[in-house]
PDB file of N, CA and C in Angstrom:
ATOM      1  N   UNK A   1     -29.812 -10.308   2.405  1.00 41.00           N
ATOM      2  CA  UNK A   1     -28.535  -9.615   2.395  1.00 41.00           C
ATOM      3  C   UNK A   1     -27.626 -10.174   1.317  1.00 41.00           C
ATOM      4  N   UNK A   2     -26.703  -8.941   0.900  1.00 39.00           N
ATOM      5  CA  UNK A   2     -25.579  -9.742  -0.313  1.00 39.00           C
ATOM      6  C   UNK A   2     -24.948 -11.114   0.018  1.00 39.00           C
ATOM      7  N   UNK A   3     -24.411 -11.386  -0.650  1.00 42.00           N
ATOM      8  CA  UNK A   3     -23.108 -12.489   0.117  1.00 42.00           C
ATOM      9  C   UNK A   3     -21.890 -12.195  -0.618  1.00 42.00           C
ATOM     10  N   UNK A   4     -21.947 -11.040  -1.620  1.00 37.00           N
ATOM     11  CA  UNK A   4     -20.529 -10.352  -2.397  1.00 37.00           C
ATOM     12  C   UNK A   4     -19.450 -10.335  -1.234  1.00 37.00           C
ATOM     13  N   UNK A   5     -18.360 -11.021  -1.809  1.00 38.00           N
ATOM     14  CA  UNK A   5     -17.243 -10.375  -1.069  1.00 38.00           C
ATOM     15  C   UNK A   5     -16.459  -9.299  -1.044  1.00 38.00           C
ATOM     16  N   UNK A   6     -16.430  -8.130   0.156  1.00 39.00           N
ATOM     17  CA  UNK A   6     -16.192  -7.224   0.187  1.00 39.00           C
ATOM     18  C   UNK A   6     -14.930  -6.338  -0.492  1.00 39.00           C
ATOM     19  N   UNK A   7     -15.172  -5.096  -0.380  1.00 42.00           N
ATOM     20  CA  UNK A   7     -13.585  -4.627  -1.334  1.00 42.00           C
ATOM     21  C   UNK A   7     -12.244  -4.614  -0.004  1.00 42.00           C
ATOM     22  N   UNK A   8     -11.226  -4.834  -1.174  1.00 47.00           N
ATOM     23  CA  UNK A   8     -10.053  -4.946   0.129  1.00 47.00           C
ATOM     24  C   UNK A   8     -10.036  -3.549   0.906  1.00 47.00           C
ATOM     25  N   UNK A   9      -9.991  -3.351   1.859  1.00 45.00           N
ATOM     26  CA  UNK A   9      -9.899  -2.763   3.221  1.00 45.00           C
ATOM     27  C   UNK A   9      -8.367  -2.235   2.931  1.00 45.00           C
ATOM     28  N   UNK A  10      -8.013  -0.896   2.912  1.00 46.00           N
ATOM     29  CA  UNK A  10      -6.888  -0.304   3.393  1.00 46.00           C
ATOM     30  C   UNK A  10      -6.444   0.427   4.522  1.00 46.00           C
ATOM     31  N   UNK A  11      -7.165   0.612   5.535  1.00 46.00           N
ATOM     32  CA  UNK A  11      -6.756   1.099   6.830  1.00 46.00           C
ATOM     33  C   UNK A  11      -7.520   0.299   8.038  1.00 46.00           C
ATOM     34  N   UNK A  12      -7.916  -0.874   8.071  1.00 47.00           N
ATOM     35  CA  UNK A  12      -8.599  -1.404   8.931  1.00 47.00           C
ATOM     36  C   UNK A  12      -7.808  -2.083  10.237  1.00 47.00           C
ATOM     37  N   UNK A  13      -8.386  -1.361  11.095  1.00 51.00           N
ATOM     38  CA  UNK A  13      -7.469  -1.399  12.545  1.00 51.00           C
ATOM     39  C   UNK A  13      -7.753  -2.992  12.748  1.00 51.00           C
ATOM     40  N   UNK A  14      -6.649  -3.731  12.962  1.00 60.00           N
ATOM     41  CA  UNK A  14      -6.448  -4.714  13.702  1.00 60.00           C
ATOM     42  C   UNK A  14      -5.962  -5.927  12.377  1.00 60.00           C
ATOM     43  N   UNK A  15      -6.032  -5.423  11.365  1.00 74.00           N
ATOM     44  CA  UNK A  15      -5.415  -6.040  10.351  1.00 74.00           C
ATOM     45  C   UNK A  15      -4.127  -5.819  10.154  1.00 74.00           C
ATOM     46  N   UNK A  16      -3.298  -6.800   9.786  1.00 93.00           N
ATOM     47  CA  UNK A  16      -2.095  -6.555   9.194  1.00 93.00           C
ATOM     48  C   UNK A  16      -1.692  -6.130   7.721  1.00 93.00           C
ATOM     49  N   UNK A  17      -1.347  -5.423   7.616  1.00 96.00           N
ATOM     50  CA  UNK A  17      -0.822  -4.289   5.898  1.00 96.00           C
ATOM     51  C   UNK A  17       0.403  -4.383   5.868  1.00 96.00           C
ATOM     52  N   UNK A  18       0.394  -4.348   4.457  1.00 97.00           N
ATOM     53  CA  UNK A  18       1.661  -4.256   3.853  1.00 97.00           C
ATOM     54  C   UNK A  18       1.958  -3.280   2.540  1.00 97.00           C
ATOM     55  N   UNK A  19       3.085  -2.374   2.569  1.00 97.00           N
ATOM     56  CA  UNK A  19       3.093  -1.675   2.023  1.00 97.00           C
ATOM     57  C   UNK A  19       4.301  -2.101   0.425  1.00 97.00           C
ATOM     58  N   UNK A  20       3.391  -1.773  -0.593  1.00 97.00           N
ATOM     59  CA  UNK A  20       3.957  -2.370  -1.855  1.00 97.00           C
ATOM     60  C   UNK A  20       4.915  -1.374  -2.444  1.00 97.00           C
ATOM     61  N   UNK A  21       5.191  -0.171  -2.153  1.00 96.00           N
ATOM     62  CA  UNK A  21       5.702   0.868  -2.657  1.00 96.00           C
ATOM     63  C   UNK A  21       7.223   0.771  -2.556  1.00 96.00           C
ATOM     64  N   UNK A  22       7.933   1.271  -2.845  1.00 96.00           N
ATOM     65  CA  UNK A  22       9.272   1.865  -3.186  1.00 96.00           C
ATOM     66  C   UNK A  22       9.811   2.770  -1.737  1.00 96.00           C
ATOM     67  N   UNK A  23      10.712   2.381  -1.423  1.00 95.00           N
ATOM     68  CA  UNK A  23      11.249   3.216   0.201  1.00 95.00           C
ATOM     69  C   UNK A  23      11.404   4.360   0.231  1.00 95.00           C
ATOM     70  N   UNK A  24      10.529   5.164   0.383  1.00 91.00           N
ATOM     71  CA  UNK A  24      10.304   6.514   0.514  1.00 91.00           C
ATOM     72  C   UNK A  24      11.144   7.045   2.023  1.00 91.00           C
ATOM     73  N   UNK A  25      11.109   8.604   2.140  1.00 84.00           N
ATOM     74  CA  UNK A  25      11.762   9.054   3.094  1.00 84.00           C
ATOM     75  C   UNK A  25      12.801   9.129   3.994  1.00 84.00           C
ATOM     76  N   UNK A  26      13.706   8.168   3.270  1.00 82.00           N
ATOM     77  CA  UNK A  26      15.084   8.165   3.601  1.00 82.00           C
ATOM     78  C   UNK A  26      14.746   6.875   4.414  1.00 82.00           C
ATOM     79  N   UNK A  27      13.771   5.755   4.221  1.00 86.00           N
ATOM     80  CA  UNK A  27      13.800   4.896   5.110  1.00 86.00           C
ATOM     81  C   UNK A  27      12.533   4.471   5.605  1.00 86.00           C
ATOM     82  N   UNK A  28      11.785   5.942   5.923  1.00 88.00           N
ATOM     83  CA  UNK A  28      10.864   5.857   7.067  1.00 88.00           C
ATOM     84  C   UNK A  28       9.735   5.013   6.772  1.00 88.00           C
ATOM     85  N   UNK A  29       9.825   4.580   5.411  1.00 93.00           N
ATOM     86  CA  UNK A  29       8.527   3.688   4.779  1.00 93.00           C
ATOM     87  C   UNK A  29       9.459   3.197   4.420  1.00 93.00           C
ATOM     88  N   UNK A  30       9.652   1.639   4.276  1.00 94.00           N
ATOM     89  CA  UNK A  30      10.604   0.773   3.341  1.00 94.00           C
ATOM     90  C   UNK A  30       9.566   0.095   2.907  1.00 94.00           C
ATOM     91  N   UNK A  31       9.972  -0.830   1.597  1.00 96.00           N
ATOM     92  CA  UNK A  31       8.998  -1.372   0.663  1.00 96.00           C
ATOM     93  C   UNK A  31       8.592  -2.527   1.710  1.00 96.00           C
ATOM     94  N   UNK A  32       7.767  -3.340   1.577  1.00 96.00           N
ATOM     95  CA  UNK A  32       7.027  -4.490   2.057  1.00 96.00           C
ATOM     96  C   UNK A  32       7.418  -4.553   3.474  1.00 96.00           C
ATOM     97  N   UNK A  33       7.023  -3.371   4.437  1.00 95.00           N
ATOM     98  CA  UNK A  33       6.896  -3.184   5.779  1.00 95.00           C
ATOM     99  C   UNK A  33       5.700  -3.537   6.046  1.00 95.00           C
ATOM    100  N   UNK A  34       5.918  -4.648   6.928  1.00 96.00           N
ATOM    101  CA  UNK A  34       4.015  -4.991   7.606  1.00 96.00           C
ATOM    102  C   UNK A  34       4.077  -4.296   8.474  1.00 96.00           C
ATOM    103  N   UNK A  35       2.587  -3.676   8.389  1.00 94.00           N
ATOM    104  CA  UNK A  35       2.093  -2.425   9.754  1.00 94.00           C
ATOM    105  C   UNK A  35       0.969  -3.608  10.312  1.00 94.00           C
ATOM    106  N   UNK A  36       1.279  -3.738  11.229  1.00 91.00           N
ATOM    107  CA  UNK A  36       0.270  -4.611  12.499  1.00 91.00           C
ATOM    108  C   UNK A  36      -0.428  -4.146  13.090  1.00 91.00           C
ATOM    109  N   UNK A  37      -1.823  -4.030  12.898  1.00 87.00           N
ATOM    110  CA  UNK A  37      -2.974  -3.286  13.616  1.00 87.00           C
ATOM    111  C   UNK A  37      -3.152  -1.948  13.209  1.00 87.00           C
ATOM    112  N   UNK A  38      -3.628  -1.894  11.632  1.00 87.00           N
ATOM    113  CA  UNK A  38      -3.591  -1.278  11.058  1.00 87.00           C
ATOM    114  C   UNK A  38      -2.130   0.157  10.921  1.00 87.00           C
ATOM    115  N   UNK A  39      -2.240   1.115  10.764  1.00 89.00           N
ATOM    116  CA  UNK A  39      -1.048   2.330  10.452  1.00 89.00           C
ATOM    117  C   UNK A  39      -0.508   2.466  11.194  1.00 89.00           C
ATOM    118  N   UNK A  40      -0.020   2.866  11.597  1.00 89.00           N
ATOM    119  CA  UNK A  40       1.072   3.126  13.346  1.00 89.00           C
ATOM    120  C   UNK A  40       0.613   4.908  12.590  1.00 89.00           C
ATOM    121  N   UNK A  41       0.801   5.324  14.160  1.00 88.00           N
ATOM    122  CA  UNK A  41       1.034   7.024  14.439  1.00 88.00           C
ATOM    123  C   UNK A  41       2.374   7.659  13.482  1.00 88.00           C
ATOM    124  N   UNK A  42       3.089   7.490  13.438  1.00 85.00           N
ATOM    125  CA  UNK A  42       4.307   7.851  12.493  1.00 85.00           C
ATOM    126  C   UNK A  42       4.481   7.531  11.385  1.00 85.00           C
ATOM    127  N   UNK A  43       3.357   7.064  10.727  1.00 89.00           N
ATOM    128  CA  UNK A  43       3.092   6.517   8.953  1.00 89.00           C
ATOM    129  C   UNK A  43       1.922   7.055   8.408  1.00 89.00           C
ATOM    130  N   UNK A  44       1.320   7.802   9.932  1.00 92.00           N
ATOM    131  CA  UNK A  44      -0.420   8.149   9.198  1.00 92.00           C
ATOM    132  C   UNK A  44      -0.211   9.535   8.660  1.00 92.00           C
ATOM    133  N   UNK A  45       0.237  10.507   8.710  1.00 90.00           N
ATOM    134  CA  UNK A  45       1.381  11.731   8.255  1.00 90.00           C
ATOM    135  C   UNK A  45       1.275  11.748   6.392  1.00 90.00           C
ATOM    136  N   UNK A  46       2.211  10.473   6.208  1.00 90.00           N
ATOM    137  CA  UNK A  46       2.608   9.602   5.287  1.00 90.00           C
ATOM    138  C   UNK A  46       1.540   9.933   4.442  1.00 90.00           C
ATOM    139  N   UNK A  47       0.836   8.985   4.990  1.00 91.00           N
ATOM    140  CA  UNK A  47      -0.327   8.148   3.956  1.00 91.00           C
ATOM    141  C   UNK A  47      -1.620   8.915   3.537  1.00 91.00           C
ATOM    142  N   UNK A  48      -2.277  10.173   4.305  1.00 92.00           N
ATOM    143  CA  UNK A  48      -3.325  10.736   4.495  1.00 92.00           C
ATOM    144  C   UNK A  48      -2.421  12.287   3.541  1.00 92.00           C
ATOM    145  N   UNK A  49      -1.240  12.275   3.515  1.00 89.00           N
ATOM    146  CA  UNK A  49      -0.808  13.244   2.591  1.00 89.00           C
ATOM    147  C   UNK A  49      -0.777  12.999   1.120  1.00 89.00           C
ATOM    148  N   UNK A  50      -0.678  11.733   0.876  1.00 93.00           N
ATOM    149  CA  UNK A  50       0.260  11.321  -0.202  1.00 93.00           C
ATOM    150  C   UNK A  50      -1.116   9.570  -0.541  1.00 93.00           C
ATOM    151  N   UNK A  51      -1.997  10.208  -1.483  1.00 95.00           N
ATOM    152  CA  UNK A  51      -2.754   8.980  -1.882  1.00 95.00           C
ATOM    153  C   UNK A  51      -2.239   7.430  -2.725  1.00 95.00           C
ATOM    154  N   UNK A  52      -1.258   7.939  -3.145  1.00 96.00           N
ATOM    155  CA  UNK A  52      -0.313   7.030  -4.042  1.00 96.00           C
ATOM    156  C   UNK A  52       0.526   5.830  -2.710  1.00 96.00           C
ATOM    157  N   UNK A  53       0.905   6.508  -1.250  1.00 95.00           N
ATOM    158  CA  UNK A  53       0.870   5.683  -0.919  1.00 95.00           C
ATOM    159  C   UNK A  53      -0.096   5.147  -0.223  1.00 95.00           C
ATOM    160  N   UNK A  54      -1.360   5.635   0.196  1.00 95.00           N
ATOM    161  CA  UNK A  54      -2.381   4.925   0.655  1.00 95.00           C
ATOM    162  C   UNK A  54      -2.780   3.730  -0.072  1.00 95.00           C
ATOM    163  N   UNK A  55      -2.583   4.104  -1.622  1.00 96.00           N
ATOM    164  CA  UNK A  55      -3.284   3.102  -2.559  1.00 96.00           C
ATOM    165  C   UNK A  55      -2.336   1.575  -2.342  1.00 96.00           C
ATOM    166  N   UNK A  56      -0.947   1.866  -1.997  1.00 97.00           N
ATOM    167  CA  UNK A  56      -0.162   0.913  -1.722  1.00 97.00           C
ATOM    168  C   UNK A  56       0.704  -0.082  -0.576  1.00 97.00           C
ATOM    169  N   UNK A  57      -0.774   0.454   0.626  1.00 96.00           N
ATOM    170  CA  UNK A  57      -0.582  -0.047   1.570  1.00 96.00           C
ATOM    171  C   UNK A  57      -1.963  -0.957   1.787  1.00 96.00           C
ATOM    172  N   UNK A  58      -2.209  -2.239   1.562  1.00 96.00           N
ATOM    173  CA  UNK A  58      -2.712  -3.093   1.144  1.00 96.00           C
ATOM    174  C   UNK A  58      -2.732  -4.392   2.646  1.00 96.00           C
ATOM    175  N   UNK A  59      -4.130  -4.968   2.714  1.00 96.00           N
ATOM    176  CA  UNK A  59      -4.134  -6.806   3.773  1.00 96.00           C
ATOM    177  C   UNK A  59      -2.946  -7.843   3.092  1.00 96.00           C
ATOM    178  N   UNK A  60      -2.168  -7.816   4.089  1.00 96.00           N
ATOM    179  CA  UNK A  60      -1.264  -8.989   3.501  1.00 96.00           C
ATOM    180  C   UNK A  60      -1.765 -10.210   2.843  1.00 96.00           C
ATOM    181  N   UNK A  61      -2.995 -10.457   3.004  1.00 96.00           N
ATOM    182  CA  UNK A  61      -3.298 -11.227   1.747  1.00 96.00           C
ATOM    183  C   UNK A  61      -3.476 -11.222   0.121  1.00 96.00           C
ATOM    184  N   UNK A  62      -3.688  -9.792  -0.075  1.00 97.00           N
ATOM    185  CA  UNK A  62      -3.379  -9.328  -0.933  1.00 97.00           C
ATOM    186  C   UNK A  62      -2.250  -8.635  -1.923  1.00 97.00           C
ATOM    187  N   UNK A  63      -0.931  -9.104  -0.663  1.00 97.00           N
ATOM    188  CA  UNK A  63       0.208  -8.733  -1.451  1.00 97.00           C
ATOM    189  C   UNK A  63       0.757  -9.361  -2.988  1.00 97.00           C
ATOM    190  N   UNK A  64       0.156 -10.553  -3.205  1.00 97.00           N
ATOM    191  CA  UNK A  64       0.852 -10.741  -4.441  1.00 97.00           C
ATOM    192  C   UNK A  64       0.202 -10.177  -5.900  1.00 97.00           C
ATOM    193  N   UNK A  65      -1.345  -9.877  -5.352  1.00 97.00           N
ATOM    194  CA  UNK A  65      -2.394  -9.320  -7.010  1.00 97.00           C
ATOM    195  C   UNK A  65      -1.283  -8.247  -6.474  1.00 97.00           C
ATOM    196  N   UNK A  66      -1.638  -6.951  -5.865  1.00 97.00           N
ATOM    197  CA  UNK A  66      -0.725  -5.817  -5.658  1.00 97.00           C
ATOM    198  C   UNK A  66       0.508  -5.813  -6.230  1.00 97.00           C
ATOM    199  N   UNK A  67       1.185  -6.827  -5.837  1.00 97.00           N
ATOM    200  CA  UNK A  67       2.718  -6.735  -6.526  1.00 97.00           C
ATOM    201  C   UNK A  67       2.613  -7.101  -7.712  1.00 97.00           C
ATOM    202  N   UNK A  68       1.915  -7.938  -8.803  1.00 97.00           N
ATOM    203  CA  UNK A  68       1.558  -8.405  -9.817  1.00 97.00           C
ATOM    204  C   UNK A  68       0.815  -6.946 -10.901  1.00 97.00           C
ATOM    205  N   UNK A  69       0.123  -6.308  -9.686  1.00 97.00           N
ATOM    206  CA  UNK A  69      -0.705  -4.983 -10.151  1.00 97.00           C
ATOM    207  C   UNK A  69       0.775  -3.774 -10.571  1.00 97.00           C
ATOM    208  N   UNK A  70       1.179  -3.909  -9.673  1.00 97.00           N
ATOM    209  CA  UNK A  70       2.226  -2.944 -10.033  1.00 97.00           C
ATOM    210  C   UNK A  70       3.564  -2.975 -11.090  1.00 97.00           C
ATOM    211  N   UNK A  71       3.552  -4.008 -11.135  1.00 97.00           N
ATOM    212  CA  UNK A  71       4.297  -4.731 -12.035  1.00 97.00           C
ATOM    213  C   UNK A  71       3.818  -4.582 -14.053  1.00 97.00           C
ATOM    214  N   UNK A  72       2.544  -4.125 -13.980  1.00 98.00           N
ATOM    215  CA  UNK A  72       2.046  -4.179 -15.209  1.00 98.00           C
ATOM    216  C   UNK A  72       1.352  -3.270 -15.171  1.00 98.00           C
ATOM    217  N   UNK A  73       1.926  -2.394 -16.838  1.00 97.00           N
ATOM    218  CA  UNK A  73       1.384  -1.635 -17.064  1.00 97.00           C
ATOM    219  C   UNK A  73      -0.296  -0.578 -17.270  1.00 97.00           C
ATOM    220  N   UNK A  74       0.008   0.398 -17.432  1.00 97.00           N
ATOM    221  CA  UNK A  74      -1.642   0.576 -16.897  1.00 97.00           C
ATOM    222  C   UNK A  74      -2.705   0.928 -15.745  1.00 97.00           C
ATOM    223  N   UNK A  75      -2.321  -0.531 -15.048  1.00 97.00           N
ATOM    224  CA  UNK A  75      -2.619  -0.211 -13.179  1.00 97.00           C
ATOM    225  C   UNK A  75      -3.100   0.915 -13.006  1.00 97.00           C
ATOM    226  N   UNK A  76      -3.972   1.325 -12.261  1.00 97.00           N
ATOM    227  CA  UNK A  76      -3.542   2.170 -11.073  1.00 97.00           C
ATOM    228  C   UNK A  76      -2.621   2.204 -10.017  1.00 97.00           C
ATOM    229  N   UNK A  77      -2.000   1.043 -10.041  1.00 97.00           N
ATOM    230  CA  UNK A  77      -1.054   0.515  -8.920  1.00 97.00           C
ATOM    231  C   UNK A  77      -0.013   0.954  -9.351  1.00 97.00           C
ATOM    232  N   UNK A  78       0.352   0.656 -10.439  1.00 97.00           N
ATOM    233  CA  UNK A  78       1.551   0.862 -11.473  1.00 97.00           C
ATOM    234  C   UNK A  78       2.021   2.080 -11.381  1.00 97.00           C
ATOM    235  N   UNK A  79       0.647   2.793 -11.898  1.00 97.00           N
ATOM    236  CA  UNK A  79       1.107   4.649 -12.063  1.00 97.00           C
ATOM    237  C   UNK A  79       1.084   5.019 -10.360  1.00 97.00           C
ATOM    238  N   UNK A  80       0.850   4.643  -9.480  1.00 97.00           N
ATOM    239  CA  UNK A  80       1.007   5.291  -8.263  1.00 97.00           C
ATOM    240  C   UNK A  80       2.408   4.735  -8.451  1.00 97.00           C
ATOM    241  N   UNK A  81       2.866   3.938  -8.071  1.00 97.00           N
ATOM    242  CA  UNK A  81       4.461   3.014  -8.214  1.00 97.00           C
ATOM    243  C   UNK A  81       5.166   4.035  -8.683  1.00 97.00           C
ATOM    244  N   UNK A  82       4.875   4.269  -9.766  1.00 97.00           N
ATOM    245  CA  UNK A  82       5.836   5.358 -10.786  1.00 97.00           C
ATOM    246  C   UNK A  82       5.993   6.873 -10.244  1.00 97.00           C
ATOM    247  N   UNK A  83       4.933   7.378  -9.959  1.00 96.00           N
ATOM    248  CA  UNK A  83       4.893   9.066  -9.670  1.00 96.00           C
ATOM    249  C   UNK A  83       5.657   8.661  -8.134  1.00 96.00           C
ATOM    250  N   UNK A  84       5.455   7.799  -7.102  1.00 96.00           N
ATOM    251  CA  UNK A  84       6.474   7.635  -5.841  1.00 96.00           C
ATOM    252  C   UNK A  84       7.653   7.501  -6.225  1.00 96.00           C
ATOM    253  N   UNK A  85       8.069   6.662  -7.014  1.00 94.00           N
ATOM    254  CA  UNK A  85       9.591   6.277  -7.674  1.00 94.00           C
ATOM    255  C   UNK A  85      10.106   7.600  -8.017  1.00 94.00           C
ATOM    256  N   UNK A  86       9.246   9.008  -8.870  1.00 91.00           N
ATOM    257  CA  UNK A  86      10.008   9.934  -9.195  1.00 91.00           C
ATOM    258  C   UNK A  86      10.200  10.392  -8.019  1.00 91.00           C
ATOM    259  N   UNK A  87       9.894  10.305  -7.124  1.00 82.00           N
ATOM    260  CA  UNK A  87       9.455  11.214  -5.809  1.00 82.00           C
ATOM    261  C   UNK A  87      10.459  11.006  -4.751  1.00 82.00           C
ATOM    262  N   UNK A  88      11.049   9.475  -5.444  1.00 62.00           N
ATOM    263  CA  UNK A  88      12.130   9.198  -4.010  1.00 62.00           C
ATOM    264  C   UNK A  88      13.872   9.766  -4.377  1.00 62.00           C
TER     265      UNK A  88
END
């Protein structure tokens, strides 16, 4: 069997996430909200509409490449960042 370490996980129930994005919806997403045990019912709406923020709801261990990702140009992180930013 491999021993590669796996790709980061964005909806995995029982993990804690954190969302890197820009406060969308008058609130209802604020930037660096930890979701505990994976999405809550009132964010999955959100996220399964709108891939830009799926891409930016991330394992809190991974919040700082993410914030570092978004921060610099290029990304995929970045350009999701940007098309939400026009959006809010």
């Amino acid at each position: 069997m491999s021993t590669k370490p796996k790709k980061k996980p964005t909806t995995a129930t029982g993990d804690s996430l954190i969302y890197v994005g820009p406060t969308i919806e008058h609130g209802r997403l604020s930037q660096y909200t930890v979701l505990k045990n994976g999405i809550p019912v009132h964010v999955q709406d959100l996220v399964s509409g709108n891939a830009d923020i799926a891409q930016l709801i991330v394992p809190v261990q991974y919040l700082t490449s993410t914030k570092q990702a978004v921060q610099k140009q290029g990304t995929p992180e970045n350009a999701a960042y940007a098309r939400l930013i026009k959006g809010v």
